[in-house]
Amino acid sequence: MKHIRNFCIIAHIDHGKSTLADRLLEYTNTISKREMQAQVLDDMDLEKERGITIKSHAIQMDYQFEGQKYTLNLIDTPGHVDFSYEVSRSIAACEGALLIVDASQGIQAQTISNLYLALEHDLTIIPILNKMDLPSAEPELVKDQIVDLIGCNRDEIIAASGKTGMGVNEILSAIINRINAPKGDINAPLQALIFDSVFNSFRGIIAYFKILNGSIKKGDKVKFVNTGAHYFADEVGILRLKPEGRETVLTGDVGYIISGIKDAREVKVGDTITHFDRPCTEAIKGFEDVKPMVFAGIYPVDTEDFEELRFSMEKLQLNDASLTWEPESSAALGFGFRCGFLGMLHMEIVQERLEREFNMTVITTVPNVSYKAYTLKGDMQIVNNPTDLPDPSRIDYIEEPYIKASIITKSEYIGPVMTLCIEKRGEIVNQNYLTADRVELLFHMPLAEIVFDFYDRLKSISRGYASFDYSPLEMRQSDLVKMDILLNAEQVDALSALVHRSNAYDLGKKMCEKLKELIPRQQFEIPIQAALGAKIIARETIKALRKDVTAKCYGGDISRKRKLLEKQKEGKKRMKQVGNVEIPQSAFMAVLKLNE
């Protein structure tokens, strides 16, 4: 056990951790030159295209150091805030972490939040200054930031470059010398932490775990503590580029288990595996069910594709257990699903994977969050969809989820960033200068305000320099009202939203104006109205297409023209009563981009 090192990599998006991981695999000869490719651990096309890690990966490397063979387990983590629970479980499976900071960009928001997670678990931090080969690198400045942040000595910081391979040998020796070997008792009852799971269409769910105590053999009967399910370990092994079977996996090692599980919901990240007949006394702390933060409706473009969409969603859920969904129907869009996502990036990825992997073109409704409505009788109802809101006359008050947002930006952009956050009903809690020109702003703000267009606008007002990270706080009471959109006096349920009373008028006006641009003109006049209950707060009118019925009248009495115009008016009135308005798909998505 004393020759094992388990470590993870902490970095903000795009600070080069996947590239550095490639170099570590290359220098330890884990991958032959022939198998080498860029971002070898990111195996989804989507990950390679966007340059982000969506699914965490683990891989074992062997390294000869001073004549002794060491086993290094790298647990790669996703960098994005939506997947922070997965990151926390990966960190719990390690004894050390490489803190990678881009030498040209400095410290960013997610670096700090993931670093705090690592410090909570008492991990040894090895600071690394990456991308030293860039002409825009400012090593001395960024070194000061790292020293301020974690209080290490300047000479502990390793200068490296994932692209050229500079500093990789120093990193490998630092992993062996600075990170502690895993502790644990090989004779104790089995206690293993699941930090990830993947779906294989032939073998079912493969769970990745790290053993804290005890050992696991092929054929053992094991129990998953939090779900209570028990299985036989058909195969156990270690994780190389491809999984390699072993008879036994021992304490301190990272491995995988295949036990023929078909349902992703039965394997939960953070759960504890133990032996069925000799269970451990307590589960590993920190397990929680992943809670969806953002809800949106997903509907097939053609209602006949509903069953196919259900099949696609079930298959997608096998790969992504944090996606939750239930069937629902909408008057405007027909049958579809109400889905829960971890955040906006997760929602985009699910939508894109449905299109790529299953050829399903879908309509996504306006995303919203989960509210709690308390009635006058004292009952509490959870509202995931504005249409579920009880009658306003029966509601006592509504609570909405708040978040703690941390924004790191250059000091010249403080003004615009604060204006944006205050416009989004944020309250500033703290302002902290990390260096002379970098400032960290802490806000408490409603989650509902950031699911719209907050991140895009933050990036544009700070010219891409601001980084953003958030963590959930508690539910707080707010003055919220349900805003409906009426088209030709008929309510479109897919466009309803719960908004704060102070923003309702502006939002209603913007939505009506946007829909006026997007809905094609008909033979009759279409009123577009925004309403709070029975009160109309904004209106736009799409004028009717008109045929010039008086063209054939030349000369003669004016009453002839009037008669023809009256006849046309009657026809338009009849048409308005029976006509229904088709809403193009772009209208549902345009509501997200109201400020453009």
Coordinates of C-alpha atoms in Angstrom, one line a residue:
M1 CA 0.0 0.0 0.0
K2 CA 2.9 2.4 0.7
H3 CA 3.7 2.5 -3.0
I4 CA 0.2 3.7 -4.1
R5 CA -0.6 7.4 -4.7
N6 CA -4.1 8.5 -5.4
F7 CA -4.5 12.1 -6.8
C8 CA -6.9 14.3 -8.8
I9 CA -6.5 17.4 -10.8
I10 CA -8.2 20.7 -9.9
A11 CA -8.5 23.4 -12.4
H12 CA -10.9 26.0 -14.0
I13 CA -12.3 25.2 -17.4
D14 CA -9.7 25.5 -20.1
H15 CA -6.6 25.7 -17.9
G16 CA -5.2 22.6 -19.6
K17 CA -5.8 19.8 -17.2
S18 CA -6.7 17.2 -19.8
T19 CA -3.6 18.1 -21.9
L20 CA -1.4 17.7 -18.8
A21 CA -3.1 14.4 -18.0
D22 CA -2.1 13.3 -21.5
R23 CA 1.6 14.1 -20.8
L24 CA 1.5 12.2 -17.5
L25 CA 0.2 9.1 -19.3
E26 CA 2.8 9.5 -22.0
Y27 CA 5.8 9.9 -19.6
T28 CA 4.7 6.9 -17.5
N29 CA 4.4 4.8 -20.7
T30 CA 0.8 4.0 -19.8
I31 CA -0.1 4.7 -23.4
S32 CA 1.9 3.7 -26.4
K33 CA 2.7 6.3 -29.0
R34 CA 0.3 4.6 -31.4
E35 CA -2.7 5.0 -29.0
M36 CA -1.8 8.6 -28.1
Q37 CA -4.3 11.3 -29.1
A38 CA -5.2 14.7 -27.8
Q39 CA -7.4 14.6 -24.6
V40 CA -7.2 10.9 -24.4
L41 CA -9.4 10.7 -21.2
D42 CA -12.2 12.7 -22.8
D43 CA -13.9 10.0 -24.9
M44 CA -17.1 11.8 -25.9
D45 CA -17.0 13.7 -29.2
L46 CA -18.8 16.5 -27.4
E47 CA -16.0 16.8 -24.8
K48 CA -13.4 17.1 -27.5
E49 CA -15.3 19.7 -29.4
R50 CA -16.1 21.9 -26.5
G51 CA -12.8 21.3 -24.8
I52 CA -14.5 20.5 -21.5
T53 CA -14.6 17.3 -19.3
I54 CA -18.2 16.2 -18.8
K55 CA -17.7 12.8 -17.3
S56 CA -14.9 12.2 -14.8
H57 CA -12.4 9.4 -15.6
A58 CA -9.9 7.4 -13.7
I59 CA -6.7 5.7 -15.0
Q60 CA -3.8 3.8 -13.3
M61 CA -0.2 4.5 -14.2
D62 CA 3.0 2.7 -13.2
Y63 CA 6.1 4.7 -12.6
Q64 CA 9.7 3.7 -11.7
F65 CA 11.1 6.2 -9.2
E66 CA 14.6 5.7 -7.6
G67 CA 14.5 2.0 -8.4
Q68 CA 11.1 1.4 -6.8
K69 CA 7.9 0.8 -8.8
Y70 CA 4.9 3.0 -7.8
T71 CA 1.3 2.8 -8.7
L72 CA -0.3 6.2 -9.5
N73 CA -4.1 6.5 -9.7
L74 CA -5.3 9.7 -11.5
I75 CA -8.9 10.5 -11.0
D76 CA -9.8 13.2 -13.6
T77 CA -12.6 15.5 -12.6
P78 CA -15.1 17.6 -14.6
G79 CA -14.3 21.3 -14.1
H80 CA -17.8 22.8 -14.6
V81 CA -19.9 24.1 -11.7
D82 CA -22.9 21.9 -12.7
F83 CA -21.0 18.7 -11.8
S84 CA -19.6 19.9 -8.5
Y85 CA -21.0 16.9 -6.5
E86 CA -19.1 14.4 -8.8
V87 CA -16.0 16.5 -8.2
S88 CA -16.5 16.3 -4.4
R89 CA -16.8 12.5 -4.5
S90 CA -13.7 12.2 -6.7
I91 CA -11.8 14.4 -4.3
A92 CA -12.9 12.2 -1.4
A93 CA -11.3 9.2 -3.1
C94 CA -7.9 10.9 -3.2
E95 CA -5.0 11.8 -0.8
G96 CA -3.6 14.6 -3.0
A97 CA -4.5 17.1 -5.7
L98 CA -2.7 18.9 -8.5
L99 CA -3.8 22.5 -8.5
I100 CA -3.4 23.7 -12.0
V101 CA -3.4 27.4 -12.8
D102 CA -3.1 28.9 -16.2
A103 CA 0.0 31.2 -16.2
S104 CA -1.6 33.6 -18.6
Q105 CA -5.1 33.8 -16.9
G106 CA -4.4 33.4 -13.2
I107 CA -6.8 32.1 -10.6
Q108 CA -10.5 31.7 -11.6
A109 CA -13.7 31.1 -9.6
Q110 CA -13.9 27.3 -10.0
T111 CA -10.3 26.8 -9.1
I112 CA -11.1 28.4 -5.7
S113 CA -14.3 26.5 -5.1
N114 CA -12.8 23.1 -5.9
L115 CA -9.7 24.0 -3.9
Y116 CA -11.8 24.6 -0.8
L117 CA -13.4 21.1 -1.4
A118 CA -10.0 19.6 -1.5
L119 CA -8.8 21.4 1.7
E120 CA -12.0 20.2 3.5
H121 CA -10.9 16.6 2.8
D122 CA -7.3 17.3 4.0
L123 CA -5.7 16.7 0.6
T124 CA -2.1 17.6 -0.1
I125 CA -2.1 20.3 -2.7
I126 CA 0.7 20.5 -5.3
P127 CA 0.5 23.9 -7.1
I128 CA 1.4 23.8 -10.8
L129 CA 1.8 26.8 -13.2
N130 CA 0.6 25.5 -16.6
K131 CA 1.0 26.9 -20.1
M132 CA 4.4 28.4 -19.4
D133 CA 5.2 28.2 -23.1
L134 CA 2.7 30.9 -24.0
P135 CA 4.1 34.3 -24.8
S136 CA 1.4 35.9 -22.7
A137 CA 2.3 33.9 -19.5
E138 CA 3.0 36.1 -16.4
P139 CA 4.6 33.5 -14.1
E140 CA 5.7 35.9 -11.3
L141 CA 2.3 37.6 -11.0
V142 CA 0.4 34.3 -10.9
K143 CA 2.9 32.8 -8.4
D144 CA 2.0 35.6 -6.1
Q145 CA -1.7 34.8 -6.4
I146 CA -1.1 31.1 -5.6
V147 CA 1.1 31.9 -2.6
D148 CA -1.7 34.3 -1.3
L149 CA -4.4 31.6 -1.9
I150 CA -2.8 28.5 -0.3
G151 CA 0.1 29.9 1.7
C152 CA 2.8 27.7 0.2
N153 CA 6.5 28.6 -0.5
R154 CA 7.2 30.1 -4.0
D155 CA 9.7 27.3 -4.7
E156 CA 7.0 24.6 -4.2
I157 CA 5.2 25.8 -7.3
I158 CA 6.1 23.7 -10.3
A159 CA 6.4 25.5 -13.7
A160 CA 5.0 23.2 -16.4
S161 CA 3.5 23.1 -19.9
G162 CA 1.1 20.3 -21.0
K163 CA 1.9 21.1 -24.6
T164 CA 5.7 20.8 -24.6
G165 CA 6.0 18.4 -21.6
M166 CA 8.1 20.9 -19.5
G167 CA 8.0 20.1 -15.8
V168 CA 6.2 16.7 -16.1
N169 CA 9.0 14.7 -14.4
E170 CA 9.1 17.2 -11.5
I171 CA 5.3 16.7 -11.2
L172 CA 5.7 12.9 -11.0
S173 CA 8.4 13.1 -8.4
A174 CA 6.3 15.6 -6.4
I175 CA 3.3 13.2 -6.5
I176 CA 5.5 10.5 -4.9
N177 CA 7.4 12.6 -2.4
R178 CA 4.6 15.0 -1.2
I179 CA 1.4 13.0 -1.4
N180 CA 0.8 10.5 1.4
A181 CA 0.1 6.8 0.7
P182 CA -3.5 5.7 1.4
K183 CA -4.2 4.6 5.0
G184 CA -6.5 1.7 5.8
D185 CA -6.8 -1.7 7.3
I186 CA -6.7 -4.6 4.9
N187 CA -8.3 -7.0 7.4
A188 CA -11.2 -4.8 8.3
P189 CA -14.7 -5.3 6.7
L190 CA -14.9 -3.9 3.1
Q191 CA -15.6 -0.2 2.8
A192 CA -15.3 1.2 -0.7
L193 CA -16.5 4.6 -2.0
I194 CA -18.2 4.8 -5.5
F195 CA -17.0 8.0 -7.2
D196 CA -18.3 7.3 -10.7
S197 CA -20.3 4.9 -12.9
V198 CA -20.5 4.3 -16.6
F199 CA -22.9 2.3 -18.7
N200 CA -21.8 -0.5 -21.0
S201 CA -24.4 -1.9 -23.4
F202 CA -23.1 -5.5 -23.0
R203 CA -22.2 -5.6 -19.3
G204 CA -24.6 -3.1 -17.7
I205 CA -23.5 -0.5 -15.2
I206 CA -19.8 -0.4 -14.3
A207 CA -19.1 1.3 -10.9
Y208 CA -15.7 2.9 -10.2
F209 CA -14.6 2.8 -6.5
K210 CA -11.7 3.4 -4.2
I211 CA -11.3 0.9 -1.3
L212 CA -10.7 2.6 2.1
N213 CA -10.7 -0.6 4.1
G214 CA -10.7 -4.3 3.4
S215 CA -10.5 -6.0 -0.1
I216 CA -12.9 -7.3 -2.7
K217 CA -12.6 -10.6 -4.6
K218 CA -14.2 -11.8 -7.8
G219 CA -17.5 -13.6 -7.0
D220 CA -18.0 -11.8 -3.6
K221 CA -21.6 -10.9 -2.6
V222 CA -21.6 -7.2 -2.1
K223 CA -24.1 -4.7 -0.8
F224 CA -24.6 -1.0 -1.7
V225 CA -25.3 0.6 1.7
N226 CA -27.5 3.6 0.8
T227 CA -29.7 1.9 -1.8
G228 CA -29.7 -1.4 0.1
A229 CA -29.3 -3.4 -3.1
H230 CA -27.0 -6.5 -3.2
Y231 CA -25.2 -8.2 -6.1
F232 CA -22.5 -10.6 -6.9
A233 CA -19.2 -9.2 -8.1
D234 CA -19.0 -10.8 -11.6
E235 CA -15.8 -9.0 -12.3
V236 CA -13.5 -6.7 -10.4
G237 CA -10.3 -5.1 -11.7
I238 CA -8.2 -1.9 -12.1
L239 CA -8.6 0.9 -14.5
R240 CA -6.0 1.2 -17.3
L241 CA -6.9 2.8 -20.6
K242 CA -9.2 -0.2 -20.9
P243 CA -10.5 -2.0 -17.7
E244 CA -8.2 -4.9 -16.7
G245 CA -9.7 -7.8 -14.7
R246 CA -8.1 -8.9 -11.4
E247 CA -8.9 -11.7 -8.9
T248 CA -8.6 -9.2 -5.9
V249 CA -8.5 -5.5 -5.4
L250 CA -6.9 -4.4 -2.1
T251 CA -7.1 -1.5 0.3
G252 CA -6.0 1.9 -1.1
D253 CA -6.5 0.9 -4.7
V254 CA -8.9 2.3 -7.3
G255 CA -10.9 -0.2 -9.3
Y256 CA -14.1 -1.2 -11.0
I257 CA -16.9 -3.7 -10.3
I258 CA -19.3 -5.2 -12.8
S259 CA -22.3 -7.0 -11.3
G260 CA -24.9 -7.0 -14.1
I261 CA -26.8 -3.9 -12.9
K262 CA -29.2 -2.7 -15.6
D263 CA -30.6 0.5 -13.9
A264 CA -28.4 3.5 -13.5
R265 CA -30.5 4.7 -10.5
E266 CA -29.4 1.8 -8.4
V267 CA -25.7 2.9 -8.5
K268 CA -25.4 6.3 -6.8
V269 CA -22.2 8.3 -6.8
G270 CA -21.0 8.7 -3.2
D271 CA -22.5 5.4 -2.1
T272 CA -20.5 2.8 0.0
I273 CA -19.9 -0.8 -1.2
T274 CA -19.4 -3.5 1.6
H275 CA -19.7 -7.3 1.9
F276 CA -23.2 -8.7 2.3
D277 CA -22.2 -11.2 5.1
R278 CA -19.6 -9.0 6.8
P279 CA -20.8 -5.4 6.4
C280 CA -18.9 -2.3 7.7
T281 CA -20.3 -0.5 10.7
E282 CA -20.9 2.8 9.0
A283 CA -21.1 4.2 5.5
I284 CA -18.6 6.7 4.1
K285 CA -19.8 10.3 5.0
G286 CA -20.8 12.8 2.4
F287 CA -23.3 10.8 0.4
E288 CA -26.3 12.7 -0.9
D289 CA -28.8 12.3 -3.7
V290 CA -28.0 14.7 -6.5
K291 CA -30.8 17.2 -6.7
P292 CA -31.8 18.8 -10.0
M293 CA -31.6 22.6 -9.9
V294 CA -33.1 23.6 -13.2
F295 CA -36.3 22.2 -14.8
A296 CA -37.4 22.4 -18.4
G297 CA -39.9 20.7 -20.7
I298 CA -38.5 18.6 -23.6
Y299 CA -41.0 17.8 -26.4
P300 CA -40.6 16.1 -29.7
V301 CA -41.1 18.4 -32.7
D302 CA -43.5 15.8 -34.2
T303 CA -45.9 14.4 -31.6
E304 CA -45.7 11.0 -33.3
D305 CA -42.1 10.7 -32.0
F306 CA -43.1 10.7 -28.4
E307 CA -42.4 7.0 -27.8
E308 CA -39.1 7.2 -29.5
L309 CA -38.1 10.2 -27.3
R310 CA -39.1 8.2 -24.2
F311 CA -36.8 5.3 -25.4
S312 CA -33.9 7.8 -26.1
M313 CA -34.4 9.4 -22.6
E314 CA -34.2 6.0 -20.9
K315 CA -31.0 5.1 -22.8
L316 CA -29.5 8.5 -22.0
Q317 CA -30.3 8.1 -18.3
L318 CA -28.3 4.9 -18.2
N319 CA -25.2 7.1 -19.0
D320 CA -26.3 10.0 -16.9
A321 CA -28.0 9.2 -13.6
S322 CA -28.3 12.8 -12.6
L323 CA -30.9 13.4 -15.3
T324 CA -34.4 13.1 -13.9
W325 CA -37.7 13.2 -16.0
E326 CA -41.4 12.5 -15.8
P327 CA -44.0 12.6 -18.6
E328 CA -46.2 15.7 -18.9
S329 CA -48.4 17.2 -21.6
S330 CA -48.9 20.8 -22.8
A331 CA -51.8 22.3 -24.7
A332 CA -49.3 24.0 -27.1
L333 CA -46.8 21.3 -27.6
G334 CA -48.5 18.0 -27.0
F335 CA -46.9 15.1 -25.0
G336 CA -43.4 15.5 -23.7
F337 CA -41.2 15.2 -20.6
R338 CA -40.5 17.5 -17.6
C339 CA -36.8 17.1 -17.0
G340 CA -34.6 18.1 -14.1
F341 CA -31.0 19.1 -14.8
L342 CA -28.0 20.1 -12.6
G343 CA -27.6 23.4 -14.4
M344 CA -27.7 25.2 -17.7
L345 CA -24.6 23.5 -19.2
H346 CA -26.1 20.1 -18.2
M347 CA -29.3 21.0 -20.0
E348 CA -27.4 22.0 -23.2
I349 CA -25.4 18.8 -23.2
V350 CA -28.5 16.6 -22.7
Q351 CA -30.2 18.4 -25.6
E352 CA -27.1 18.0 -27.8
R353 CA -26.7 14.3 -26.9
L354 CA -30.3 13.6 -27.8
E355 CA -29.7 15.1 -31.2
R356 CA -26.4 13.5 -31.9
E357 CA -26.7 10.0 -30.4
F358 CA -30.4 9.4 -31.0
N359 CA -31.3 11.8 -33.9
M360 CA -34.0 13.4 -31.9
T361 CA -34.8 17.0 -32.7
V362 CA -36.5 18.4 -29.6
I363 CA -38.2 21.6 -28.5
T364 CA -37.0 22.8 -25.0
T365 CA -39.3 25.1 -23.0
V366 CA -38.1 28.0 -20.9
P367 CA -36.0 26.6 -18.0
N368 CA -37.1 27.4 -14.5
V369 CA -36.3 26.3 -10.9
S370 CA -38.2 24.5 -8.2
Y371 CA -40.3 26.7 -5.9
K372 CA -42.2 25.9 -2.7
A373 CA -45.8 27.4 -2.4
Y374 CA -47.4 27.5 1.0
T375 CA -51.2 27.7 1.1
L376 CA -53.4 29.6 3.6
K377 CA -54.2 26.2 5.2
G378 CA -50.5 25.7 5.9
D379 CA -49.9 23.0 3.2
M380 CA -46.7 23.1 1.2
Q381 CA -46.6 22.2 -2.5
I382 CA -43.4 21.9 -4.6
V383 CA -43.8 23.7 -7.9
N384 CA -41.5 22.6 -10.7
N385 CA -43.7 24.0 -13.5
P386 CA -45.5 27.4 -13.4
T387 CA -48.7 25.6 -14.5
D388 CA -48.7 23.6 -11.2
L389 CA -49.0 26.7 -9.1
P390 CA -52.1 26.7 -6.9
D391 CA -54.8 29.4 -7.3
P392 CA -53.3 32.8 -6.2
S393 CA -56.2 33.4 -3.8
R394 CA -55.2 30.2 -1.8
I395 CA -51.5 31.0 -1.7
D396 CA -50.0 32.5 1.5
Y397 CA -46.4 32.9 0.3
I398 CA -43.9 31.4 -2.1
E399 CA -40.3 30.5 -1.4
E400 CA -37.5 30.3 -4.1
P401 CA -34.0 28.8 -3.9
Y402 CA -31.1 31.2 -3.4
I403 CA -27.5 30.7 -4.3
K404 CA -24.2 32.1 -3.1
A405 CA -22.4 33.3 -6.3
S406 CA -18.7 34.0 -6.4
I407 CA -17.5 36.1 -9.3
I408 CA -13.8 36.8 -9.9
T409 CA -13.1 39.6 -12.4
K410 CA -10.6 42.4 -13.2
S411 CA -11.2 45.4 -11.0
E412 CA -12.1 47.6 -14.1
Y413 CA -15.3 45.6 -14.6
I414 CA -16.6 45.8 -11.0
G415 CA -19.2 48.5 -12.0
P416 CA -20.9 46.6 -14.8
V417 CA -20.8 43.3 -12.9
M418 CA -22.4 44.8 -9.9
T419 CA -25.1 46.5 -12.0
L420 CA -25.9 43.1 -13.6
C421 CA -26.1 41.3 -10.3
I422 CA -28.3 43.9 -8.7
E423 CA -30.6 43.9 -11.8
K424 CA -30.8 40.1 -11.2
R425 CA -32.0 40.8 -7.6
G426 CA -28.6 40.0 -6.1
E427 CA -27.3 41.3 -2.7
I428 CA -23.6 41.9 -2.4
V429 CA -22.2 40.1 0.7
N430 CA -18.4 40.6 0.3
Q431 CA -15.8 42.1 -1.9
N432 CA -12.3 40.8 -1.6
Y433 CA -9.2 41.9 -3.6
L434 CA -7.1 38.9 -4.5
T435 CA -4.4 41.1 -6.1
A436 CA -4.2 44.7 -7.1
D437 CA -6.4 44.2 -10.2
R438 CA -8.4 41.0 -9.5
V439 CA -11.4 41.1 -7.2
E440 CA -13.7 38.4 -5.9
L441 CA -17.3 39.5 -5.4
L442 CA -19.7 37.4 -3.3
F443 CA -23.5 37.7 -3.9
H444 CA -26.6 36.1 -2.6
M445 CA -29.1 35.9 -5.5
P446 CA -32.1 33.8 -6.6
L447 CA -31.2 30.8 -8.7
A448 CA -34.1 31.6 -11.1
E449 CA -32.3 34.8 -12.2
I450 CA -29.2 33.0 -13.3
V451 CA -30.8 30.3 -15.4
F452 CA -31.8 32.7 -18.1
D453 CA -28.9 34.6 -19.7
F454 CA -26.8 35.5 -16.7
Y455 CA -23.6 33.7 -17.7
D456 CA -23.6 34.9 -21.3
R457 CA -24.2 38.5 -20.2
L458 CA -21.5 38.3 -17.5
K459 CA -19.0 37.1 -20.1
S460 CA -19.8 39.9 -22.5
I461 CA -19.7 42.8 -20.0
S462 CA -16.4 41.6 -18.7
R463 CA -15.0 40.8 -22.2
G464 CA -14.6 37.2 -21.1
Y465 CA -12.5 38.0 -18.0
A466 CA -15.1 37.2 -15.3
S467 CA -15.4 33.7 -14.0
F468 CA -18.4 32.5 -12.1
D469 CA -19.2 29.8 -9.6
Y470 CA -22.1 29.1 -7.3
S471 CA -23.3 26.9 -4.5
P472 CA -26.9 26.5 -3.2
L473 CA -28.0 28.3 -0.1
E474 CA -31.5 28.0 1.4
M475 CA -35.1 28.7 0.3
R476 CA -36.2 32.3 0.9
Q477 CA -39.6 34.0 0.7
S478 CA -40.2 36.2 -2.4
D479 CA -43.0 38.2 -3.9
L480 CA -43.5 36.0 -7.0
V481 CA -46.3 36.1 -9.5
K482 CA -47.3 33.8 -12.4
M483 CA -47.1 35.6 -15.8
D484 CA -49.0 34.1 -18.7
I485 CA -48.7 34.8 -22.4
L486 CA -51.9 34.9 -24.3
L487 CA -52.0 34.6 -28.1
N488 CA -55.3 35.5 -29.7
A489 CA -56.8 35.4 -26.1
E490 CA -55.6 31.8 -25.6
Q491 CA -53.0 31.0 -23.0
V492 CA -49.8 29.3 -24.2
D493 CA -48.8 27.2 -21.2
A494 CA -45.3 26.5 -22.5
L495 CA -44.4 30.3 -22.2
S496 CA -45.8 30.8 -18.7
A497 CA -43.2 31.8 -16.1
L498 CA -42.9 32.6 -12.4
V499 CA -41.4 36.1 -12.1
H500 CA -40.7 38.6 -9.3
R501 CA -43.5 41.2 -9.2
S502 CA -41.0 44.1 -9.8
N503 CA -39.7 42.5 -13.0
A504 CA -43.0 41.3 -14.4
Y505 CA -43.9 44.4 -16.4
D506 CA -40.5 44.7 -18.1
L507 CA -40.3 41.0 -18.9
G508 CA -43.9 40.9 -20.2
K509 CA -43.2 43.8 -22.5
K510 CA -40.0 42.3 -23.8
M511 CA -41.6 38.9 -24.4
C512 CA -44.5 40.4 -26.3
E513 CA -42.2 42.4 -28.5
K514 CA -40.0 39.4 -29.2
L515 CA -42.9 37.2 -30.1
K516 CA -44.3 39.9 -32.4
E517 CA -41.0 39.7 -34.4
L518 CA -41.1 35.9 -34.5
I519 CA -44.7 34.8 -35.2
P520 CA -45.6 35.0 -38.9
R521 CA -48.5 37.2 -39.9
Q522 CA -51.8 35.6 -40.6
Q523 CA -55.0 36.6 -42.5
F524 CA -56.4 38.0 -39.2
E525 CA -55.1 40.3 -36.5
I526 CA -53.3 38.5 -33.6
P527 CA -53.1 40.2 -30.2
I528 CA -50.1 39.1 -28.0
Q529 CA -50.7 39.8 -24.3
A530 CA -48.8 39.3 -21.1
A531 CA -51.1 38.8 -18.1
L532 CA -50.8 38.5 -14.3
G533 CA -54.0 36.6 -13.5
A534 CA -56.8 38.6 -15.1
K535 CA -54.8 41.8 -15.4
I536 CA -53.1 42.5 -18.8
I537 CA -49.8 44.2 -18.3
A538 CA -48.4 44.4 -21.9
R539 CA -49.8 44.0 -25.4
E540 CA -48.5 43.9 -28.9
T541 CA -50.6 43.3 -32.1
I542 CA -49.5 41.5 -35.2
K543 CA -51.4 43.2 -38.0
A544 CA -53.4 41.1 -40.5
L545 CA -52.2 40.4 -44.1
R546 CA -54.8 42.3 -46.2
K547 CA -55.9 41.8 -49.7
D548 CA -56.8 45.0 -51.6
V549 CA -60.5 44.2 -52.2
T550 CA -61.2 47.7 -53.5
A551 CA -58.7 47.4 -56.4
K552 CA -61.5 46.5 -58.9
C553 CA -63.5 49.7 -58.0
Y554 CA -62.6 52.5 -60.3
G555 CA -64.9 55.5 -60.0
G556 CA -68.5 55.0 -58.9
D557 CA -70.0 55.7 -55.5
I558 CA -68.0 55.5 -52.3
S559 CA -70.6 53.1 -50.8
R560 CA -69.4 50.4 -53.2
K561 CA -65.9 50.5 -51.6
R562 CA -67.4 50.7 -48.1
K563 CA -69.5 47.6 -48.8
L564 CA -66.5 45.6 -49.9
L565 CA -64.4 46.7 -46.9
E566 CA -67.3 45.8 -44.5
K567 CA -67.6 42.4 -46.1
Q568 CA -63.8 41.8 -45.7
K569 CA -64.0 43.0 -42.0
E570 CA -66.8 40.4 -41.3
G571 CA -64.6 37.7 -42.9
K572 CA -61.6 38.6 -40.7
K573 CA -63.8 38.6 -37.6
R574 CA -65.0 35.1 -38.4
M575 CA -61.5 33.9 -39.2
K576 CA -60.2 35.3 -35.9
Q577 CA -62.8 33.2 -34.0
V578 CA -61.9 29.9 -35.6
G579 CA -58.2 30.6 -36.5
N580 CA -55.4 29.2 -34.3
V581 CA -51.8 30.5 -34.3
E582 CA -48.9 28.2 -35.0
I583 CA -45.9 29.1 -32.8
P584 CA -42.5 28.5 -34.5
Q585 CA -39.9 26.6 -32.4
S586 CA -37.6 29.7 -32.5
A587 CA -40.2 31.6 -30.4
F588 CA -39.7 29.2 -27.4
M589 CA -36.0 29.5 -27.4
A590 CA -35.9 33.3 -28.1
V591 CA -37.4 34.0 -24.7
L592 CA -34.0 33.0 -23.3
K593 CA -32.3 35.7 -25.3
L594 CA -34.5 38.6 -24.6
N595 CA -31.6 41.1 -24.1
E596 CA -30.0 40.6 -27.5

